[in-house]
Amino acid sequence: MSFSELKTQMESRIQKTIEVLKKDLSGLRTGRASTSLLDTVVVDAYGSMLPLNQVGSVSVLEARLLGVQVWDKNMVKAVEKAITNAGLGLNPMSDGALIRIPIPALNEERRLEMIKVGGKFAETARVSVRNIRRDALDELKAQEKASEISEDDLKRYEGEVQKVIDAAIKNIDDILKTKEAEIKQV
């Protein structure tokens, strides 16, 4: 594999990581009910972990109230438990197959909690980017060992890989700062 192919593959994986981060951060609420708030919730259903939207439909009932219509009434307790344990600070209330989720007002404590959750999402993205760097460097070292590239090329390529990784981590940090400012503003 040539270095340009390796770099393209690396950049593609980094882009996917950043898309996942943006999706995760979009679920952090900034003041009002949004169905994307529950996008990260997974439910232990039928012996496997399923996204919430595969066991019920999520809707906005009021400005500060979400509703989850669970399709299988036997799954209501599992869905409630998944929402409670998702680390979003939500307390679902069930009445039959409909689960109502009141969205608490954002006080200062809640904002700090949301910022911490955002930080966890960003750290997960940074770890993923570092893993991408490790994979790329391993590939380069294997090529050098197999005499496909010289030692000088290896050092040069390692520097270029690091530049790509540094840019990706800066991008992740910028995305997190933007989300933190959005949360503090509300």
PDB file of C-alpha atoms in Angstrom:
ATOM      1  CA  MET A   1       0.000   0.000   0.000  1.00  0.00           C
ATOM      2  CA  SER A   2       1.433   3.367  -0.983  1.00  0.00           C
ATOM      3  CA  PHE A   3       1.636   6.192   1.528  1.00  0.00           C
ATOM      4  CA  SER A   4      -0.989   8.227  -0.335  1.00  0.00           C
ATOM      5  CA  GLU A   5      -3.419   5.283  -0.096  1.00  0.00           C
ATOM      6  CA  LEU A   6      -2.608   4.883   3.602  1.00  0.00           C
ATOM      7  CA  LYS A   7      -3.148   8.603   4.200  1.00  0.00           C
ATOM      8  CA  THR A   8      -6.472   8.546   2.318  1.00  0.00           C
ATOM      9  CA  GLN A   9      -7.619   5.546   4.351  1.00  0.00           C
ATOM     10  CA  MET A  10      -6.542   7.308   7.567  1.00  0.00           C
ATOM     11  CA  GLU A  11      -8.398  10.508   6.671  1.00  0.00           C
ATOM     12  CA  SER A  12     -11.529   8.527   5.810  1.00  0.00           C
ATOM     13  CA  ARG A  13     -11.487   6.770   9.205  1.00  0.00           C
ATOM     14  CA  ILE A  14     -10.886  10.099  10.979  1.00  0.00           C
ATOM     15  CA  GLN A  15     -13.833  11.659   9.128  1.00  0.00           C
ATOM     16  CA  LYS A  16     -16.094   8.813  10.292  1.00  0.00           C
ATOM     17  CA  THR A  17     -14.893   9.319  13.873  1.00  0.00           C
ATOM     18  CA  ILE A  18     -15.698  13.029  13.691  1.00  0.00           C
ATOM     19  CA  GLU A  19     -19.159  12.284  12.249  1.00  0.00           C
ATOM     20  CA  VAL A  20     -19.842   9.944  15.187  1.00  0.00           C
ATOM     21  CA  LEU A  21     -18.699  12.658  17.621  1.00  0.00           C
ATOM     22  CA  LYS A  22     -21.000  15.219  15.998  1.00  0.00           C
ATOM     23  CA  LYS A  23     -23.918  12.765  16.168  1.00  0.00           C
ATOM     24  CA  ASP A  24     -23.215  12.026  19.844  1.00  0.00           C
ATOM     25  CA  LEU A  25     -22.932  15.721  20.696  1.00  0.00           C
ATOM     26  CA  SER A  26     -26.158  16.513  18.844  1.00  0.00           C
ATOM     27  CA  GLY A  27     -27.877  14.310  21.425  1.00  0.00           C
ATOM     28  CA  LEU A  28     -26.731  16.592  24.239  1.00  0.00           C
ATOM     29  CA  ARG A  29     -29.608  18.875  24.759  1.00  0.00           C
ATOM     30  CA  THR A  30     -29.300  22.573  24.932  1.00  0.00           C
ATOM     31  CA  GLY A  31     -32.619  23.531  26.489  1.00  0.00           C
ATOM     32  CA  ARG A  32     -35.615  21.937  24.825  1.00  0.00           C
ATOM     33  CA  ALA A  33     -36.852  18.477  23.924  1.00  0.00           C
ATOM     34  CA  SER A  34     -35.345  16.915  20.819  1.00  0.00           C
ATOM     35  CA  THR A  35     -35.682  13.343  19.590  1.00  0.00           C
ATOM     36  CA  SER A  36     -31.932  13.283  18.895  1.00  0.00           C
ATOM     37  CA  LEU A  37     -31.423  13.416  22.666  1.00  0.00           C
ATOM     38  CA  LEU A  38     -32.223   9.693  22.821  1.00  0.00           C
ATOM     39  CA  ASP A  39     -30.190   8.643  19.750  1.00  0.00           C
ATOM     40  CA  THR A  40     -27.390   7.214  21.898  1.00  0.00           C
ATOM     41  CA  VAL A  41     -29.713   5.069  24.068  1.00  0.00           C
ATOM     42  CA  VAL A  42     -29.429   1.311  23.522  1.00  0.00           C
ATOM     43  CA  VAL A  43     -31.920  -1.166  24.974  1.00  0.00           C
ATOM     44  CA  ASP A  44     -31.245  -4.734  26.085  1.00  0.00           C
ATOM     45  CA  ALA A  45     -33.975  -6.328  23.985  1.00  0.00           C
ATOM     46  CA  TYR A  46     -34.473  -9.877  22.793  1.00  0.00           C
ATOM     47  CA  GLY A  47     -30.992 -10.914  23.908  1.00  0.00           C
ATOM     48  CA  SER A  48     -29.092  -8.134  22.121  1.00  0.00           C
ATOM     49  CA  MET A  49     -28.445  -4.421  22.431  1.00  0.00           C
ATOM     50  CA  LEU A  50     -30.719  -2.469  20.074  1.00  0.00           C
ATOM     51  CA  PRO A  51     -30.944   1.279  19.464  1.00  0.00           C
ATOM     52  CA  LEU A  52     -34.031   2.806  21.073  1.00  0.00           C
ATOM     53  CA  ASN A  53     -35.536   3.669  17.686  1.00  0.00           C
ATOM     54  CA  GLN A  54     -35.700  -0.072  16.862  1.00  0.00           C
ATOM     55  CA  VAL A  55     -37.964  -0.921  19.803  1.00  0.00           C
ATOM     56  CA  GLY A  56     -40.225   2.129  19.743  1.00  0.00           C
ATOM     57  CA  SER A  57     -40.872   5.511  18.177  1.00  0.00           C
ATOM     58  CA  VAL A  58     -39.573   8.696  19.797  1.00  0.00           C
ATOM     59  CA  SER A  59     -41.525  11.929  19.500  1.00  0.00           C
ATOM     60  CA  VAL A  60     -41.654  15.407  21.001  1.00  0.00           C
ATOM     61  CA  LEU A  61     -44.940  15.720  22.921  1.00  0.00           C
ATOM     62  CA  GLU A  62     -44.353  19.247  24.260  1.00  0.00           C
ATOM     63  CA  ALA A  63     -41.483  21.727  24.447  1.00  0.00           C
ATOM     64  CA  ARG A  64     -40.063  19.970  27.506  1.00  0.00           C
ATOM     65  CA  LEU A  65     -41.559  16.493  27.122  1.00  0.00           C
ATOM     66  CA  LEU A  66     -40.457  13.548  24.994  1.00  0.00           C
ATOM     67  CA  GLY A  67     -42.536  10.450  24.401  1.00  0.00           C
ATOM     68  CA  VAL A  68     -41.437   6.926  23.512  1.00  0.00           C
ATOM     69  CA  GLN A  69     -44.143   4.665  22.111  1.00  0.00           C
ATOM     70  CA  VAL A  70     -42.801   1.145  22.753  1.00  0.00           C
ATOM     71  CA  TRP A  71     -44.030  -1.360  20.163  1.00  0.00           C
ATOM     72  CA  ASP A  72     -43.784  -4.424  22.427  1.00  0.00           C
ATOM     73  CA  LYS A  73     -45.448  -3.800  25.793  1.00  0.00           C
ATOM     74  CA  ASN A  74     -43.099  -6.368  27.389  1.00  0.00           C
ATOM     75  CA  MET A  75     -40.154  -4.073  26.600  1.00  0.00           C
ATOM     76  CA  VAL A  76     -41.430  -1.002  28.514  1.00  0.00           C
ATOM     77  CA  LYS A  77     -39.385  -1.720  31.665  1.00  0.00           C
ATOM     78  CA  ALA A  78     -36.228  -2.438  29.632  1.00  0.00           C
ATOM     79  CA  VAL A  79     -36.647   0.845  27.715  1.00  0.00           C
ATOM     80  CA  GLU A  80     -37.190   2.808  30.938  1.00  0.00           C
ATOM     81  CA  LYS A  81     -34.072   1.233  32.440  1.00  0.00           C
ATOM     82  CA  ALA A  82     -32.011   2.000  29.324  1.00  0.00           C
ATOM     83  CA  ILE A  83     -33.075   5.673  29.348  1.00  0.00           C
ATOM     84  CA  THR A  84     -32.355   5.996  33.073  1.00  0.00           C
ATOM     85  CA  ASN A  85     -28.926   4.346  32.725  1.00  0.00           C
ATOM     86  CA  ALA A  86     -27.905   6.283  29.603  1.00  0.00           C
ATOM     87  CA  GLY A  87     -26.257   9.011  31.691  1.00  0.00           C
ATOM     88  CA  LEU A  88     -28.492  11.738  30.285  1.00  0.00           C
ATOM     89  CA  GLY A  89     -30.030  12.652  33.646  1.00  0.00           C
ATOM     90  CA  LEU A  90     -33.562  11.796  32.514  1.00  0.00           C
ATOM     91  CA  ASN A  91     -36.273  10.130  34.595  1.00  0.00           C
ATOM     92  CA  PRO A  92     -38.808   8.355  32.384  1.00  0.00           C
ATOM     93  CA  MET A  93     -42.375   7.740  33.561  1.00  0.00           C
ATOM     94  CA  SER A  94     -44.439   4.940  32.067  1.00  0.00           C
ATOM     95  CA  ASP A  95     -48.183   4.729  31.502  1.00  0.00           C
ATOM     96  CA  GLY A  96     -48.797   1.573  29.510  1.00  0.00           C
ATOM     97  CA  ALA A  97     -46.894   1.459  26.247  1.00  0.00           C
ATOM     98  CA  LEU A  98     -46.109   5.217  26.273  1.00  0.00           C
ATOM     99  CA  ILE A  99     -43.104   6.414  28.226  1.00  0.00           C
ATOM    100  CA  ARG A 100     -43.092  10.126  29.028  1.00  0.00           C
ATOM    101  CA  ILE A 101     -39.721  11.748  29.589  1.00  0.00           C
ATOM    102  CA  PRO A 102     -39.829  15.229  31.134  1.00  0.00           C
ATOM    103  CA  ILE A 103     -36.809  17.322  30.189  1.00  0.00           C
ATOM    104  CA  PRO A 104     -35.562  19.182  33.271  1.00  0.00           C
ATOM    105  CA  ALA A 105     -34.609  22.832  32.931  1.00  0.00           C
ATOM    106  CA  LEU A 106     -30.920  23.433  32.476  1.00  0.00           C
ATOM    107  CA  ASN A 107     -29.561  24.767  35.733  1.00  0.00           C
ATOM    108  CA  GLU A 108     -25.858  25.402  36.301  1.00  0.00           C
ATOM    109  CA  GLU A 109     -25.288  21.933  37.759  1.00  0.00           C
ATOM    110  CA  ARG A 110     -27.043  20.310  34.795  1.00  0.00           C
ATOM    111  CA  ARG A 111     -25.000  22.378  32.323  1.00  0.00           C
ATOM    112  CA  LEU A 112     -21.765  21.214  33.953  1.00  0.00           C
ATOM    113  CA  GLU A 113     -23.016  17.635  33.776  1.00  0.00           C
ATOM    114  CA  MET A 114     -23.783  18.024  30.046  1.00  0.00           C
ATOM    115  CA  ILE A 115     -20.324  19.495  29.460  1.00  0.00           C
ATOM    116  CA  LYS A 116     -18.751  16.482  31.226  1.00  0.00           C
ATOM    117  CA  VAL A 117     -20.727  14.094  29.014  1.00  0.00           C
ATOM    118  CA  GLY A 118     -19.572  16.062  25.959  1.00  0.00           C
ATOM    119  CA  GLY A 119     -16.003  15.764  27.195  1.00  0.00           C
ATOM    120  CA  LYS A 120     -16.393  11.985  27.445  1.00  0.00           C
ATOM    121  CA  PHE A 121     -17.657  11.838  23.852  1.00  0.00           C
ATOM    122  CA  ALA A 122     -14.683  13.957  22.711  1.00  0.00           C
ATOM    123  CA  GLU A 123     -12.192  11.785  24.618  1.00  0.00           C
ATOM    124  CA  THR A 124     -13.653   8.673  22.973  1.00  0.00           C
ATOM    125  CA  ALA A 125     -13.111  10.353  19.588  1.00  0.00           C
ATOM    126  CA  ARG A 126      -9.517  11.286  20.516  1.00  0.00           C
ATOM    127  CA  VAL A 127      -8.787   7.675  21.524  1.00  0.00           C
ATOM    128  CA  SER A 128     -10.217   6.489  18.220  1.00  0.00           C
ATOM    129  CA  VAL A 129      -7.977   8.925  16.323  1.00  0.00           C
ATOM    130  CA  ARG A 130      -4.941   7.742  18.294  1.00  0.00           C
ATOM    131  CA  ASN A 131      -5.824   4.154  17.364  1.00  0.00           C
ATOM    132  CA  ILE A 132      -5.929   5.217  13.714  1.00  0.00           C
ATOM    133  CA  ARG A 133      -2.437   6.706  14.147  1.00  0.00           C
ATOM    134  CA  ARG A 134      -1.173   3.482  15.736  1.00  0.00           C
ATOM    135  CA  ASP A 135      -2.575   1.395  12.872  1.00  0.00           C
ATOM    136  CA  ALA A 136      -0.958   3.689  10.275  1.00  0.00           C
ATOM    137  CA  LEU A 137       2.420   3.630  12.025  1.00  0.00           C
ATOM    138  CA  ASP A 138       2.268  -0.165  12.358  1.00  0.00           C
ATOM    139  CA  GLU A 139       1.606  -0.423   8.618  1.00  0.00           C
ATOM    140  CA  LEU A 140       4.561   1.880   7.850  1.00  0.00           C
ATOM    141  CA  LYS A 141       6.897  -0.054  10.147  1.00  0.00           C
ATOM    142  CA  ALA A 142       5.847  -3.323   8.496  1.00  0.00           C
ATOM    143  CA  GLN A 143       6.601  -1.805   5.089  1.00  0.00           C
ATOM    144  CA  GLU A 144      10.016  -0.632   6.310  1.00  0.00           C
ATOM    145  CA  LYS A 145      10.756  -4.070   7.759  1.00  0.00           C
ATOM    146  CA  ALA A 146       9.815  -5.684   4.441  1.00  0.00           C
ATOM    147  CA  SER A 147      12.193  -3.206   2.708  1.00  0.00           C
ATOM    148  CA  GLU A 148       9.308  -1.625   0.758  1.00  0.00           C
ATOM    149  CA  ILE A 149      10.254   1.829   2.083  1.00  0.00           C
ATOM    150  CA  SER A 150      13.521   3.219   3.422  1.00  0.00           C
ATOM    151  CA  GLU A 151      14.206   4.285   6.991  1.00  0.00           C
ATOM    152  CA  ASP A 152      14.271   7.928   5.860  1.00  0.00           C
ATOM    153  CA  ASP A 153      10.849   7.507   4.197  1.00  0.00           C
ATOM    154  CA  LEU A 154       9.540   5.930   7.399  1.00  0.00           C
ATOM    155  CA  LYS A 155      10.604   8.961   9.460  1.00  0.00           C
ATOM    156  CA  ARG A 156       9.153  11.389   6.909  1.00  0.00           C
ATOM    157  CA  TYR A 157       5.844   9.486   6.718  1.00  0.00           C
ATOM    158  CA  GLU A 158       5.631   9.268  10.522  1.00  0.00           C
ATOM    159  CA  GLY A 159       5.861  13.075  10.623  1.00  0.00           C
ATOM    160  CA  GLU A 160       3.112  13.421   8.031  1.00  0.00           C
ATOM    161  CA  VAL A 161       0.882  10.962   9.919  1.00  0.00           C
ATOM    162  CA  GLN A 162       1.388  13.010  13.085  1.00  0.00           C
ATOM    163  CA  LYS A 163       0.384  16.218  11.259  1.00  0.00           C
ATOM    164  CA  VAL A 164      -2.887  14.585  10.137  1.00  0.00           C
ATOM    165  CA  ILE A 165      -3.563  13.323  13.672  1.00  0.00           C
ATOM    166  CA  ASP A 166      -2.794  16.728  15.237  1.00  0.00           C
ATOM    167  CA  ALA A 167      -5.237  18.409  12.823  1.00  0.00           C
ATOM    168  CA  ALA A 168      -7.926  15.835  13.654  1.00  0.00           C
ATOM    169  CA  ILE A 169      -7.514  16.295  17.417  1.00  0.00           C
ATOM    170  CA  LYS A 170      -7.654  20.083  17.000  1.00  0.00           C
ATOM    171  CA  ASN A 171     -10.880  19.629  14.999  1.00  0.00           C
ATOM    172  CA  ILE A 172     -12.336  17.459  17.805  1.00  0.00           C
ATOM    173  CA  ASP A 173     -11.366  20.070  20.412  1.00  0.00           C
ATOM    174  CA  ASP A 174     -12.945  22.864  18.323  1.00  0.00           C
ATOM    175  CA  ILE A 175     -16.192  20.894  17.947  1.00  0.00           C
ATOM    176  CA  LEU A 176     -16.273  20.313  21.717  1.00  0.00           C
ATOM    177  CA  LYS A 177     -15.624  24.020  22.482  1.00  0.00           C
ATOM    178  CA  THR A 178     -18.484  25.014  20.178  1.00  0.00           C
ATOM    179  CA  LYS A 179     -20.869  22.579  21.906  1.00  0.00           C
ATOM    180  CA  GLU A 180     -19.751  23.733  25.379  1.00  0.00           C
ATOM    181  CA  ALA A 181     -20.411  27.353  24.421  1.00  0.00           C
ATOM    182  CA  GLU A 182     -23.843  26.346  23.108  1.00  0.00           C
ATOM    183  CA  ILE A 183     -24.678  24.576  26.386  1.00  0.00           C
ATOM    184  CA  LYS A 184     -23.447  27.478  28.541  1.00  0.00           C
ATOM    185  CA  GLN A 185     -25.453  29.957  26.471  1.00  0.00           C
ATOM    186  CA  VAL A 186     -28.888  28.439  27.011  1.00  0.00           C
TER     187      VAL A 186
END
